[in-house]
Amino acid sequence: MDLASRIRDIPDFPKPGILFKDIAPLLGDPEALRHCVEQMAAPFQQPGNTVDAVAAAEARGFIFAAPVALLLNKPLVLLRKPNKLPHTTHSVKYDLEYGQAELHMHTDSLTPGQKVLLIDDVLATGGTMAAAAELVGRAGAVVAAYSFVIELSFLEGRKRLHGHPVHSLLTY
Ligand code: AMP
């Protein structure tokens, strides 16, 4: 399955100098999307490499995290922008490749010691996932691994992920 052909490059979006990786063609191809999600779940279906929960940042992370959580039969935890979650939250501010952001997580969504798989569509600078990892830590849970559809390796986002295993289906 050629996933790379289902990713569309959009130059200068949302700002000049950013080459945006558009996943719309991937989402428009059910066979490719199913393959993608199955590939993301596969490492964590191996005995000895299981996780206790799957967490993702909105919005595109949710698209992949929900089916992976179902395949793994594990809880799904939502990391959301400010003023979206109705219950008590932990929050972390962070820098993006383009701009600033803040992520929130319900304080009761993870329990201490749980091993969490963090998912997103794109690993760019790693700011989002570093913030996500901080939220996981606030709950006393631990990051088991990260999984991305696309890794922009030239931005060296991995360096901010503290040596935890990183799985990327496509690397640029
Ligand atoms: P970062 O925090 O820099 O790793 O950025 C990751 C988040 O921003 C992901 O949720 C992506 O959806 C989005 N993102 C950053 N850079 C790009 C890009 N070049 N193409 C598509 N999405 C991107």
PDB file of N, CA, C and O in Angstrom, residues 56-134:
ATOM      1  N   ALA A  56      -4.680  11.358  22.130  1.00  0.00           N
ATOM      2  CA  ALA A  56      -4.361  12.148  20.943  1.00  0.00           C
ATOM      3  C   ALA A  56      -4.818  13.579  21.105  1.00  0.00           C
ATOM      4  O   ALA A  56      -5.750  13.873  21.842  1.00  0.00           O
ATOM      5  N   ALA A  57      -4.115  14.466  20.375  1.00  0.00           N
ATOM      6  CA  ALA A  57      -4.456  15.879  20.384  1.00  0.00           C
ATOM      7  C   ALA A  57      -5.410  16.195  19.239  1.00  0.00           C
ATOM      8  O   ALA A  57      -5.278  15.650  18.146  1.00  0.00           O
ATOM      9  N   GLU A  58      -6.329  17.118  19.502  1.00  0.00           N
ATOM     10  CA  GLU A  58      -7.260  17.505  18.440  1.00  0.00           C
ATOM     11  C   GLU A  58      -6.538  18.318  17.375  1.00  0.00           C
ATOM     12  O   GLU A  58      -5.520  18.931  17.666  1.00  0.00           O
ATOM     13  N   ALA A  59      -7.028  18.362  16.185  1.00  0.00           N
ATOM     14  CA  ALA A  59      -8.194  17.618  15.761  1.00  0.00           C
ATOM     15  C   ALA A  59      -7.791  16.380  14.952  1.00  0.00           C
ATOM     16  O   ALA A  59      -8.423  15.336  15.066  1.00  0.00           O
ATOM     17  N   ARG A  60      -6.728  16.490  14.169  1.00  0.00           N
ATOM     18  CA  ARG A  60      -6.448  15.379  13.261  1.00  0.00           C
ATOM     19  C   ARG A  60      -5.934  14.143  13.975  1.00  0.00           C
ATOM     20  O   ARG A  60      -6.088  13.024  13.471  1.00  0.00           O
ATOM     21  N   GLY A  61      -5.363  14.318  15.163  1.00  0.00           N
ATOM     22  CA  GLY A  61      -4.931  13.148  15.932  1.00  0.00           C
ATOM     23  C   GLY A  61      -6.089  12.224  16.261  1.00  0.00           C
ATOM     24  O   GLY A  61      -5.941  10.995  16.294  1.00  0.00           O
ATOM     25  N   PHE A  62      -7.276  12.826  16.496  1.00  0.00           N
ATOM     26  CA  PHE A  62      -8.459  12.036  16.876  1.00  0.00           C
ATOM     27  C   PHE A  62      -8.838  11.041  15.785  1.00  0.00           C
ATOM     28  O   PHE A  62      -9.321   9.945  16.071  1.00  0.00           O
ATOM     29  N   ILE A  63      -8.651  11.457  14.535  1.00  0.00           N
ATOM     30  CA  ILE A  63      -9.079  10.630  13.397  1.00  0.00           C
ATOM     31  C   ILE A  63      -8.404   9.259  13.456  1.00  0.00           C
ATOM     32  O   ILE A  63      -9.021   8.238  13.173  1.00  0.00           O
ATOM     33  N   PHE A  64      -7.118   9.265  13.828  1.00  0.00           N
ATOM     34  CA  PHE A  64      -6.343   8.021  13.843  1.00  0.00           C
ATOM     35  C   PHE A  64      -6.417   7.323  15.197  1.00  0.00           C
ATOM     36  O   PHE A  64      -6.396   6.104  15.280  1.00  0.00           O
ATOM     37  N   ALA A  65      -6.499   8.118  16.261  1.00  0.00           N
ATOM     38  CA  ALA A  65      -6.466   7.538  17.604  1.00  0.00           C
ATOM     39  C   ALA A  65      -7.717   6.706  17.916  1.00  0.00           C
ATOM     40  O   ALA A  65      -7.611   5.658  18.550  1.00  0.00           O
ATOM     41  N   ALA A  66      -8.875   7.163  17.461  1.00  0.00           N
ATOM     42  CA  ALA A  66     -10.105   6.429  17.790  1.00  0.00           C
ATOM     43  C   ALA A  66     -10.101   5.010  17.209  1.00  0.00           C
ATOM     44  O   ALA A  66     -10.319   4.046  17.953  1.00  0.00           O
ATOM     45  N   PRO A  67      -9.828   4.834  15.912  1.00  0.00           N
ATOM     46  CA  PRO A  67      -9.795   3.459  15.402  1.00  0.00           C
ATOM     47  C   PRO A  67      -8.647   2.633  15.984  1.00  0.00           C
ATOM     48  O   PRO A  67      -8.801   1.421  16.166  1.00  0.00           O
ATOM     49  N   VAL A  68      -7.504   3.261  16.283  1.00  0.00           N
ATOM     50  CA  VAL A  68      -6.403   2.498  16.906  1.00  0.00           C
ATOM     51  C   VAL A  68      -6.841   2.020  18.299  1.00  0.00           C
ATOM     52  O   VAL A  68      -6.620   0.860  18.668  1.00  0.00           O
ATOM     53  N   ALA A  69      -7.499   2.898  19.060  1.00  0.00           N
ATOM     54  CA  ALA A  69      -7.978   2.511  20.399  1.00  0.00           C
ATOM     55  C   ALA A  69      -8.964   1.346  20.297  1.00  0.00           C
ATOM     56  O   ALA A  69      -8.926   0.417  21.102  1.00  0.00           O
ATOM     57  N   LEU A  70      -9.819   1.376  19.281  1.00  0.00           N
ATOM     58  CA  LEU A  70     -10.786   0.280  19.085  1.00  0.00           C
ATOM     59  C   LEU A  70     -10.068  -1.023  18.743  1.00  0.00           C
ATOM     60  O   LEU A  70     -10.391  -2.079  19.286  1.00  0.00           O
ATOM     61  N   LEU A  71      -9.075  -0.933  17.840  1.00  0.00           N
ATOM     62  CA  LEU A  71      -8.325  -2.141  17.452  1.00  0.00           C
ATOM     63  C   LEU A  71      -7.594  -2.729  18.654  1.00  0.00           C
ATOM     64  O   LEU A  71      -7.464  -3.942  18.779  1.00  0.00           O
ATOM     65  N   LEU A  72      -7.096  -1.847  19.526  1.00  0.00           N
ATOM     66  CA  LEU A  72      -6.344  -2.310  20.699  1.00  0.00           C
ATOM     67  C   LEU A  72      -7.277  -2.611  21.876  1.00  0.00           C
ATOM     68  O   LEU A  72      -6.831  -3.125  22.902  1.00  0.00           O
ATOM     69  N   ASN A  73      -8.544  -2.248  21.724  1.00  0.00           N
ATOM     70  CA  ASN A  73      -9.538  -2.423  22.786  1.00  0.00           C
ATOM     71  C   ASN A  73      -9.115  -1.704  24.075  1.00  0.00           C
ATOM     72  O   ASN A  73      -9.170  -2.270  25.166  1.00  0.00           O
ATOM     73  N   LYS A  74      -8.672  -0.461  23.907  1.00  0.00           N
ATOM     74  CA  LYS A  74      -8.200   0.344  25.038  1.00  0.00           C
ATOM     75  C   LYS A  74      -8.935   1.683  25.083  1.00  0.00           C
ATOM     76  O   LYS A  74      -9.453   2.141  24.058  1.00  0.00           O
ATOM     77  N   PRO A  75      -8.955   2.325  26.250  1.00  0.00           N
ATOM     78  CA  PRO A  75      -9.633   3.623  26.356  1.00  0.00           C
ATOM     79  C   PRO A  75      -8.959   4.685  25.482  1.00  0.00           C
ATOM     80  O   PRO A  75      -7.745   4.650  25.275  1.00  0.00           O
ATOM     81  N   LEU A  76      -9.787   5.621  25.012  1.00  0.00           N
ATOM     82  CA  LEU A  76      -9.308   6.759  24.213  1.00  0.00           C
ATOM     83  C   LEU A  76      -9.379   8.024  25.068  1.00  0.00           C
ATOM     84  O   LEU A  76     -10.409   8.307  25.677  1.00  0.00           O
ATOM     85  N   VAL A  77      -8.276   8.753  25.124  1.00  0.00           N
ATOM     86  CA  VAL A  77      -8.192   9.987  25.918  1.00  0.00           C
ATOM     87  C   VAL A  77      -8.032  11.164  24.968  1.00  0.00           C
ATOM     88  O   VAL A  77      -7.169  11.143  24.079  1.00  0.00           O
ATOM     89  N   LEU A  78      -8.867  12.192  25.159  1.00  0.00           N
ATOM     90  CA  LEU A  78      -8.843  13.362  24.279  1.00  0.00           C
ATOM     91  C   LEU A  78      -8.042  14.499  24.897  1.00  0.00           C
ATOM     92  O   LEU A  78      -8.299  14.897  26.035  1.00  0.00           O
ATOM     93  N   LEU A  79      -7.079  15.011  24.142  1.00  0.00           N
ATOM     94  CA  LEU A  79      -6.305  16.186  24.544  1.00  0.00           C
ATOM     95  C   LEU A  79      -6.840  17.335  23.693  1.00  0.00           C
ATOM     96  O   LEU A  79      -6.740  17.282  22.461  1.00  0.00           O
ATOM     97  N   ARG A  80      -7.405  18.356  24.359  1.00  0.00           N
ATOM     98  CA  ARG A  80      -8.179  19.340  23.596  1.00  0.00           C
ATOM     99  C   ARG A  80      -7.726  20.770  23.809  1.00  0.00           C
ATOM    100  O   ARG A  80      -7.042  21.074  24.783  1.00  0.00           O
ATOM    101  N   LYS A  81      -8.127  21.621  22.888  1.00  0.00           N
ATOM    102  CA  LYS A  81      -7.839  23.048  22.991  1.00  0.00           C
ATOM    103  C   LYS A  81      -8.624  23.637  24.167  1.00  0.00           C
ATOM    104  O   LYS A  81      -9.575  23.019  24.647  1.00  0.00           O
ATOM    105  N   PRO A  82      -8.236  24.830  24.631  1.00  0.00           N
ATOM    106  CA  PRO A  82      -8.902  25.427  25.803  1.00  0.00           C
ATOM    107  C   PRO A  82     -10.411  25.582  25.612  1.00  0.00           C
ATOM    108  O   PRO A  82     -10.876  25.785  24.491  1.00  0.00           O
ATOM    109  N   ASN A  83     -11.123  25.477  26.729  1.00  0.00           N
ATOM    110  CA  ASN A  83     -12.586  25.696  26.773  1.00  0.00           C
ATOM    111  C   ASN A  83     -13.399  24.679  25.970  1.00  0.00           C
ATOM    112  O   ASN A  83     -14.495  24.981  25.507  1.00  0.00           O
ATOM    113  N   LYS A  84     -12.867  23.487  25.807  1.00  0.00           N
ATOM    114  CA  LYS A  84     -13.608  22.438  25.100  1.00  0.00           C
ATOM    115  C   LYS A  84     -14.035  21.341  26.069  1.00  0.00           C
ATOM    116  O   LYS A  84     -15.103  20.758  25.898  1.00  0.00           O
ATOM    117  N   LEU A  85     -13.182  21.024  27.031  1.00  0.00           N
ATOM    118  CA  LEU A  85     -13.491  19.921  27.948  1.00  0.00           C
ATOM    119  C   LEU A  85     -14.333  20.448  29.118  1.00  0.00           C
ATOM    120  O   LEU A  85     -13.968  21.453  29.729  1.00  0.00           O
ATOM    121  N   PRO A  86     -15.427  19.761  29.438  1.00  0.00           N
ATOM    122  CA  PRO A  86     -16.371  20.290  30.420  1.00  0.00           C
ATOM    123  C   PRO A  86     -15.984  20.054  31.881  1.00  0.00           C
ATOM    124  O   PRO A  86     -16.492  20.727  32.770  1.00  0.00           O
ATOM    125  N   HIS A  87     -15.103  19.080  32.129  1.00  0.00           N
ATOM    126  CA  HIS A  87     -14.777  18.705  33.503  1.00  0.00           C
ATOM    127  C   HIS A  87     -13.436  19.335  33.900  1.00  0.00           C
ATOM    128  O   HIS A  87     -12.826  20.049  33.101  1.00  0.00           O
ATOM    129  N   THR A  88     -12.950  19.060  35.117  1.00  0.00           N
ATOM    130  CA  THR A  88     -11.674  19.608  35.587  1.00  0.00           C
ATOM    131  C   THR A  88     -10.534  19.139  34.681  1.00  0.00           C
ATOM    132  O   THR A  88     -10.484  17.953  34.313  1.00  0.00           O
ATOM    133  N   THR A  89      -9.611  20.053  34.354  1.00  0.00           N
ATOM    134  CA  THR A  89      -8.526  19.666  33.440  1.00  0.00           C
ATOM    135  C   THR A  89      -7.134  20.007  33.978  1.00  0.00           C
ATOM    136  O   THR A  89      -6.976  20.908  34.796  1.00  0.00           O
ATOM    137  N   HIS A  90      -6.146  19.257  33.487  1.00  0.00           N
ATOM    138  CA  HIS A  90      -4.743  19.672  33.525  1.00  0.00           C
ATOM    139  C   HIS A  90      -4.522  20.443  32.223  1.00  0.00           C
ATOM    140  O   HIS A  90      -5.150  20.127  31.204  1.00  0.00           O
ATOM    141  N   SER A  91      -3.595  21.425  32.221  1.00  0.00           N
ATOM    142  CA  SER A  91      -3.323  22.140  30.971  1.00  0.00           C
ATOM    143  C   SER A  91      -1.841  22.439  30.820  1.00  0.00           C
ATOM    144  O   SER A  91      -1.116  22.582  31.808  1.00  0.00           O
ATOM    145  N   VAL A  92      -1.407  22.514  29.555  1.00  0.00           N
ATOM    146  CA  VAL A  92      -0.004  22.810  29.221  1.00  0.00           C
ATOM    147  C   VAL A  92       0.026  23.749  28.014  1.00  0.00           C
ATOM    148  O   VAL A  92      -0.669  23.507  27.016  1.00  0.00           O
ATOM    149  N   LYS A  93       0.814  24.817  28.107  1.00  0.00           N
ATOM    150  CA  LYS A  93       1.012  25.728  26.961  1.00  0.00           C
ATOM    151  C   LYS A  93       2.259  25.286  26.192  1.00  0.00           C
ATOM    152  O   LYS A  93       3.220  24.820  26.796  1.00  0.00           O
ATOM    153  N   TYR A  94       2.263  25.461  24.868  1.00  0.00           N
ATOM    154  CA  TYR A  94       3.414  25.031  24.077  1.00  0.00           C
ATOM    155  C   TYR A  94       3.505  25.799  22.758  1.00  0.00           C
ATOM    156  O   TYR A  94       2.540  26.451  22.352  1.00  0.00           O
ATOM    157  N   ASP A  95       4.672  25.691  22.082  1.00  0.00           N
ATOM    158  CA  ASP A  95       4.885  26.351  20.786  1.00  0.00           C
ATOM    159  C   ASP A  95       4.653  25.372  19.652  1.00  0.00           C
ATOM    160  O   ASP A  95       5.025  24.205  19.740  1.00  0.00           O
ATOM    161  N   LEU A  96       4.057  25.859  18.575  1.00  0.00           N
ATOM    162  CA  LEU A  96       3.842  25.069  17.357  1.00  0.00           C
ATOM    163  C   LEU A  96       4.849  25.477  16.287  1.00  0.00           C
ATOM    164  O   LEU A  96       5.501  26.505  16.425  1.00  0.00           O
ATOM    165  N   GLU A  97       4.919  24.679  15.197  1.00  0.00           N
ATOM    166  CA  GLU A  97       5.732  25.069  14.044  1.00  0.00           C
ATOM    167  C   GLU A  97       5.240  26.428  13.541  1.00  0.00           C
ATOM    168  O   GLU A  97       6.004  27.243  13.056  1.00  0.00           O
ATOM    169  N   TYR A  98       3.929  26.649  13.659  1.00  0.00           N
ATOM    170  CA  TYR A  98       3.367  27.952  13.291  1.00  0.00           C
ATOM    171  C   TYR A  98       2.415  28.396  14.405  1.00  0.00           C
ATOM    172  O   TYR A  98       1.280  28.015  14.472  1.00  0.00           O
ATOM    173  N   GLY A  99       2.933  29.173  15.363  1.00  0.00           N
ATOM    174  CA  GLY A  99       2.087  29.753  16.410  1.00  0.00           C
ATOM    175  C   GLY A  99       2.218  29.112  17.780  1.00  0.00           C
ATOM    176  O   GLY A  99       3.142  28.331  18.020  1.00  0.00           O
ATOM    177  N   GLN A 100       1.291  29.462  18.662  1.00  0.00           N
ATOM    178  CA  GLN A 100       1.280  28.960  20.039  1.00  0.00           C
ATOM    179  C   GLN A 100      -0.029  28.246  20.316  1.00  0.00           C
ATOM    180  O   GLN A 100      -1.026  28.506  19.656  1.00  0.00           O
ATOM    181  N   ALA A 101      -0.017  27.376  21.297  1.00  0.00           N
ATOM    182  CA  ALA A 101      -1.231  26.618  21.590  1.00  0.00           C
ATOM    183  C   ALA A 101      -1.239  26.159  23.038  1.00  0.00           C
ATOM    184  O   ALA A 101      -0.257  26.319  23.770  1.00  0.00           O
ATOM    185  N   GLU A 102      -2.370  25.587  23.425  1.00  0.00           N
ATOM    186  CA  GLU A 102      -2.528  25.068  24.788  1.00  0.00           C
ATOM    187  C   GLU A 102      -3.378  23.809  24.701  1.00  0.00           C
ATOM    188  O   GLU A 102      -4.339  23.772  23.948  1.00  0.00           O
ATOM    189  N   LEU A 103      -2.986  22.790  25.444  1.00  0.00           N
ATOM    190  CA  LEU A 103      -3.736  21.534  25.452  1.00  0.00           C
ATOM    191  C   LEU A 103      -4.255  21.256  26.849  1.00  0.00           C
ATOM    192  O   LEU A 103      -3.566  21.521  27.846  1.00  0.00           O
ATOM    193  N   HIS A 104      -5.465  20.700  26.897  1.00  0.00           N
ATOM    194  CA  HIS A 104      -6.077  20.305  28.161  1.00  0.00           C
ATOM    195  C   HIS A 104      -6.426  18.820  28.137  1.00  0.00           C
ATOM    196  O   HIS A 104      -6.702  18.264  27.079  1.00  0.00           O
ATOM    197  N   MET A 105      -6.450  18.229  29.340  1.00  0.00           N
ATOM    198  CA  MET A 105      -6.861  16.827  29.472  1.00  0.00           C
ATOM    199  C   MET A 105      -7.664  16.701  30.761  1.00  0.00           C
ATOM    200  O   MET A 105      -7.270  17.266  31.789  1.00  0.00           O
ATOM    201  N   HIS A 106      -8.762  15.989  30.731  1.00  0.00           N
ATOM    202  CA  HIS A 106      -9.532  15.765  31.960  1.00  0.00           C
ATOM    203  C   HIS A 106      -8.637  15.119  33.018  1.00  0.00           C
ATOM    204  O   HIS A 106      -7.893  14.179  32.714  1.00  0.00           O
ATOM    205  N   THR A 107      -8.738  15.611  34.243  1.00  0.00           N
ATOM    206  CA  THR A 107      -7.865  15.103  35.309  1.00  0.00           C
ATOM    207  C   THR A 107      -8.132  13.623  35.615  1.00  0.00           C
ATOM    208  O   THR A 107      -7.254  12.936  36.132  1.00  0.00           O
ATOM    209  N   ASP A 108      -9.346  13.150  35.275  1.00  0.00           N
ATOM    210  CA  ASP A 108      -9.681  11.751  35.615  1.00  0.00           C
ATOM    211  C   ASP A 108      -9.568  10.804  34.419  1.00  0.00           C
ATOM    212  O   ASP A 108     -10.059   9.683  34.464  1.00  0.00           O
ATOM    213  N   SER A 109      -8.913  11.254  33.341  1.00  0.00           N
ATOM    214  CA  SER A 109      -8.917  10.390  32.145  1.00  0.00           C
ATOM    215  C   SER A 109      -7.831   9.316  32.164  1.00  0.00           C
ATOM    216  O   SER A 109      -7.913   8.352  31.408  1.00  0.00           O
ATOM    217  N   LEU A 110      -6.815   9.493  33.014  1.00  0.00           N
ATOM    218  CA  LEU A 110      -5.773   8.466  33.139  1.00  0.00           C
ATOM    219  C   LEU A 110      -5.531   8.205  34.629  1.00  0.00           C
ATOM    220  O   LEU A 110      -5.734   9.095  35.449  1.00  0.00           O
ATOM    221  N   THR A 111      -5.065   7.005  34.936  1.00  0.00           N
ATOM    222  CA  THR A 111      -4.736   6.694  36.332  1.00  0.00           C
ATOM    223  C   THR A 111      -3.222   6.483  36.453  1.00  0.00           C
ATOM    224  O   THR A 111      -2.553   6.115  35.477  1.00  0.00           O
ATOM    225  N   PRO A 112      -2.668   6.724  37.653  1.00  0.00           N
ATOM    226  CA  PRO A 112      -1.218   6.607  37.830  1.00  0.00           C
ATOM    227  C   PRO A 112      -0.691   5.248  37.383  1.00  0.00           C
ATOM    228  O   PRO A 112      -1.294   4.212  37.667  1.00  0.00           O
ATOM    229  N   GLY A 113       0.425   5.295  36.637  1.00  0.00           N
ATOM    230  CA  GLY A 113       1.082   4.065  36.203  1.00  0.00           C
ATOM    231  C   GLY A 113       0.608   3.548  34.869  1.00  0.00           C
ATOM    232  O   GLY A 113       1.251   2.668  34.282  1.00  0.00           O
ATOM    233  N   GLN A 114      -0.495   4.079  34.356  1.00  0.00           N
ATOM    234  CA  GLN A 114      -0.975   3.589  33.053  1.00  0.00           C
ATOM    235  C   GLN A 114       0.031   3.913  31.952  1.00  0.00           C
ATOM    236  O   GLN A 114       0.617   5.000  31.939  1.00  0.00           O
ATOM    237  N   LYS A 115       0.195   2.974  31.020  1.00  0.00           N
ATOM    238  CA  LYS A 115       1.104   3.157  29.878  1.00  0.00           C
ATOM    239  C   LYS A 115       0.289   3.686  28.701  1.00  0.00           C
ATOM    240  O   LYS A 115      -0.680   3.041  28.278  1.00  0.00           O
ATOM    241  N   VAL A 116       0.712   4.831  28.177  1.00  0.00           N
ATOM    242  CA  VAL A 116      -0.104   5.530  27.186  1.00  0.00           C
ATOM    243  C   VAL A 116       0.592   5.588  25.828  1.00  0.00           C
ATOM    244  O   VAL A 116       1.776   5.926  25.735  1.00  0.00           O
ATOM    245  N   LEU A 117      -0.171   5.285  24.775  1.00  0.00           N
ATOM    246  CA  LEU A 117       0.289   5.475  23.405  1.00  0.00           C
ATOM    247  C   LEU A 117      -0.225   6.828  22.927  1.00  0.00           C
ATOM    248  O   LEU A 117      -1.437   7.071  22.928  1.00  0.00           O
ATOM    249  N   LEU A 118       0.691   7.719  22.535  1.00  0.00           N
ATOM    250  CA  LEU A 118       0.317   9.049  22.045  1.00  0.00           C
ATOM    251  C   LEU A 118       0.326   9.052  20.516  1.00  0.00           C
ATOM    252  O   LEU A 118       1.302   8.590  19.899  1.00  0.00           O
ATOM    253  N   ILE A 119      -0.743   9.579  19.939  1.00  0.00           N
ATOM    254  CA  ILE A 119      -0.926   9.525  18.479  1.00  0.00           C
ATOM    255  C   ILE A 119      -1.174  10.909  17.898  1.00  0.00           C
ATOM    256  O   ILE A 119      -1.875  11.721  18.500  1.00  0.00           O
ATOM    257  N   ASP A 120      -0.595  11.165  16.722  1.00  0.00           N
ATOM    258  CA  ASP A 120      -0.955  12.369  15.968  1.00  0.00           C
ATOM    259  C   ASP A 120      -0.772  12.082  14.476  1.00  0.00           C
ATOM    260  O   ASP A 120      -0.145  11.083  14.111  1.00  0.00           O
ATOM    261  N   ASP A 121      -1.322  12.956  13.644  1.00  0.00           N
ATOM    262  CA  ASP A 121      -1.144  12.753  12.201  1.00  0.00           C
ATOM    263  C   ASP A 121       0.282  13.081  11.785  1.00  0.00           C
ATOM    264  O   ASP A 121       0.924  12.321  11.067  1.00  0.00           O
ATOM    265  N   VAL A 122       0.792  14.235  12.277  1.00  0.00           N
ATOM    266  CA  VAL A 122       2.114  14.708  11.854  1.00  0.00           C
ATOM    267  C   VAL A 122       2.985  15.023  13.065  1.00  0.00           C
ATOM    268  O   VAL A 122       2.534  15.711  13.988  1.00  0.00           O
ATOM    269  N   LEU A 123       4.218  14.505  13.069  1.00  0.00           N
ATOM    270  CA  LEU A 123       5.227  14.972  14.034  1.00  0.00           C
ATOM    271  C   LEU A 123       6.048  16.033  13.308  1.00  0.00           C
ATOM    272  O   LEU A 123       6.743  15.728  12.341  1.00  0.00           O
ATOM    273  N   ALA A 124       5.937  17.279  13.763  1.00  0.00           N
ATOM    274  CA  ALA A 124       6.716  18.367  13.160  1.00  0.00           C
ATOM    275  C   ALA A 124       7.817  18.755  14.149  1.00  0.00           C
ATOM    276  O   ALA A 124       8.809  18.038  14.265  1.00  0.00           O
ATOM    277  N   THR A 125       7.637  19.834  14.907  1.00  0.00           N
ATOM    278  CA  THR A 125       8.669  20.245  15.868  1.00  0.00           C
ATOM    279  C   THR A 125       8.645  19.417  17.145  1.00  0.00           C
ATOM    280  O   THR A 125       9.569  19.506  17.951  1.00  0.00           O
ATOM    281  N   GLY A 126       7.557  18.667  17.347  1.00  0.00           N
ATOM    282  CA  GLY A 126       7.430  17.867  18.565  1.00  0.00           C
ATOM    283  C   GLY A 126       6.794  18.621  19.722  1.00  0.00           C
ATOM    284  O   GLY A 126       6.570  18.047  20.789  1.00  0.00           O
ATOM    285  N   GLY A 127       6.471  19.896  19.492  1.00  0.00           N
ATOM    286  CA  GLY A 127       5.890  20.704  20.572  1.00  0.00           C
ATOM    287  C   GLY A 127       4.572  20.138  21.085  1.00  0.00           C
ATOM    288  O   GLY A 127       4.336  20.067  22.304  1.00  0.00           O
ATOM    289  N   THR A 128       3.721  19.714  20.161  1.00  0.00           N
ATOM    290  CA  THR A 128       2.408  19.189  20.550  1.00  0.00           C
ATOM    291  C   THR A 128       2.561  17.918  21.380  1.00  0.00           C
ATOM    292  O   THR A 128       1.931  17.764  22.434  1.00  0.00           O
ATOM    293  N   MET A 129       3.411  17.017  20.910  1.00  0.00           N
ATOM    294  CA  MET A 129       3.561  15.745  21.615  1.00  0.00           C
ATOM    295  C   MET A 129       4.335  15.903  22.928  1.00  0.00           C
ATOM    296  O   MET A 129       4.088  15.164  23.883  1.00  0.00           O
ATOM    297  N   ALA A 130       5.243  16.882  22.989  1.00  0.00           N
ATOM    298  CA  ALA A 130       5.926  17.144  24.255  1.00  0.00           C
ATOM    299  C   ALA A 130       4.907  17.643  25.288  1.00  0.00           C
ATOM    300  O   ALA A 130       4.936  17.239  26.454  1.00  0.00           O
ATOM    301  N   ALA A 131       3.974  18.502  24.830  1.00  0.00           N
ATOM    302  CA  ALA A 131       2.913  18.984  25.718  1.00  0.00           C
ATOM    303  C   ALA A 131       1.996  17.830  26.121  1.00  0.00           C
ATOM    304  O   ALA A 131       1.595  17.712  27.289  1.00  0.00           O
ATOM    305  N   ALA A 132       1.691  16.965  25.161  1.00  0.00           N
ATOM    306  CA  ALA A 132       0.839  15.804  25.442  1.00  0.00           C
ATOM    307  C   ALA A 132       1.499  14.905  26.489  1.00  0.00           C
ATOM    308  O   ALA A 132       0.842  14.430  27.419  1.00  0.00           O
ATOM    309  N   ALA A 133       2.810  14.709  26.342  1.00  0.00           N
ATOM    310  CA  ALA A 133       3.540  13.864  27.295  1.00  0.00           C
ATOM    311  C   ALA A 133       3.517  14.489  28.693  1.00  0.00           C
ATOM    312  O   ALA A 133       3.406  13.772  29.698  1.00  0.00           O
ATOM    313  N   GLU A 134       3.589  15.811  28.727  1.00  0.00           N
ATOM    314  CA  GLU A 134       3.537  16.492  30.019  1.00  0.00           C
ATOM    315  C   GLU A 134       2.170  16.275  30.680  1.00  0.00           C
ATOM    316  O   GLU A 134       2.078  16.035  31.887  1.00  0.00           O
TER     317      GLU A 134
END
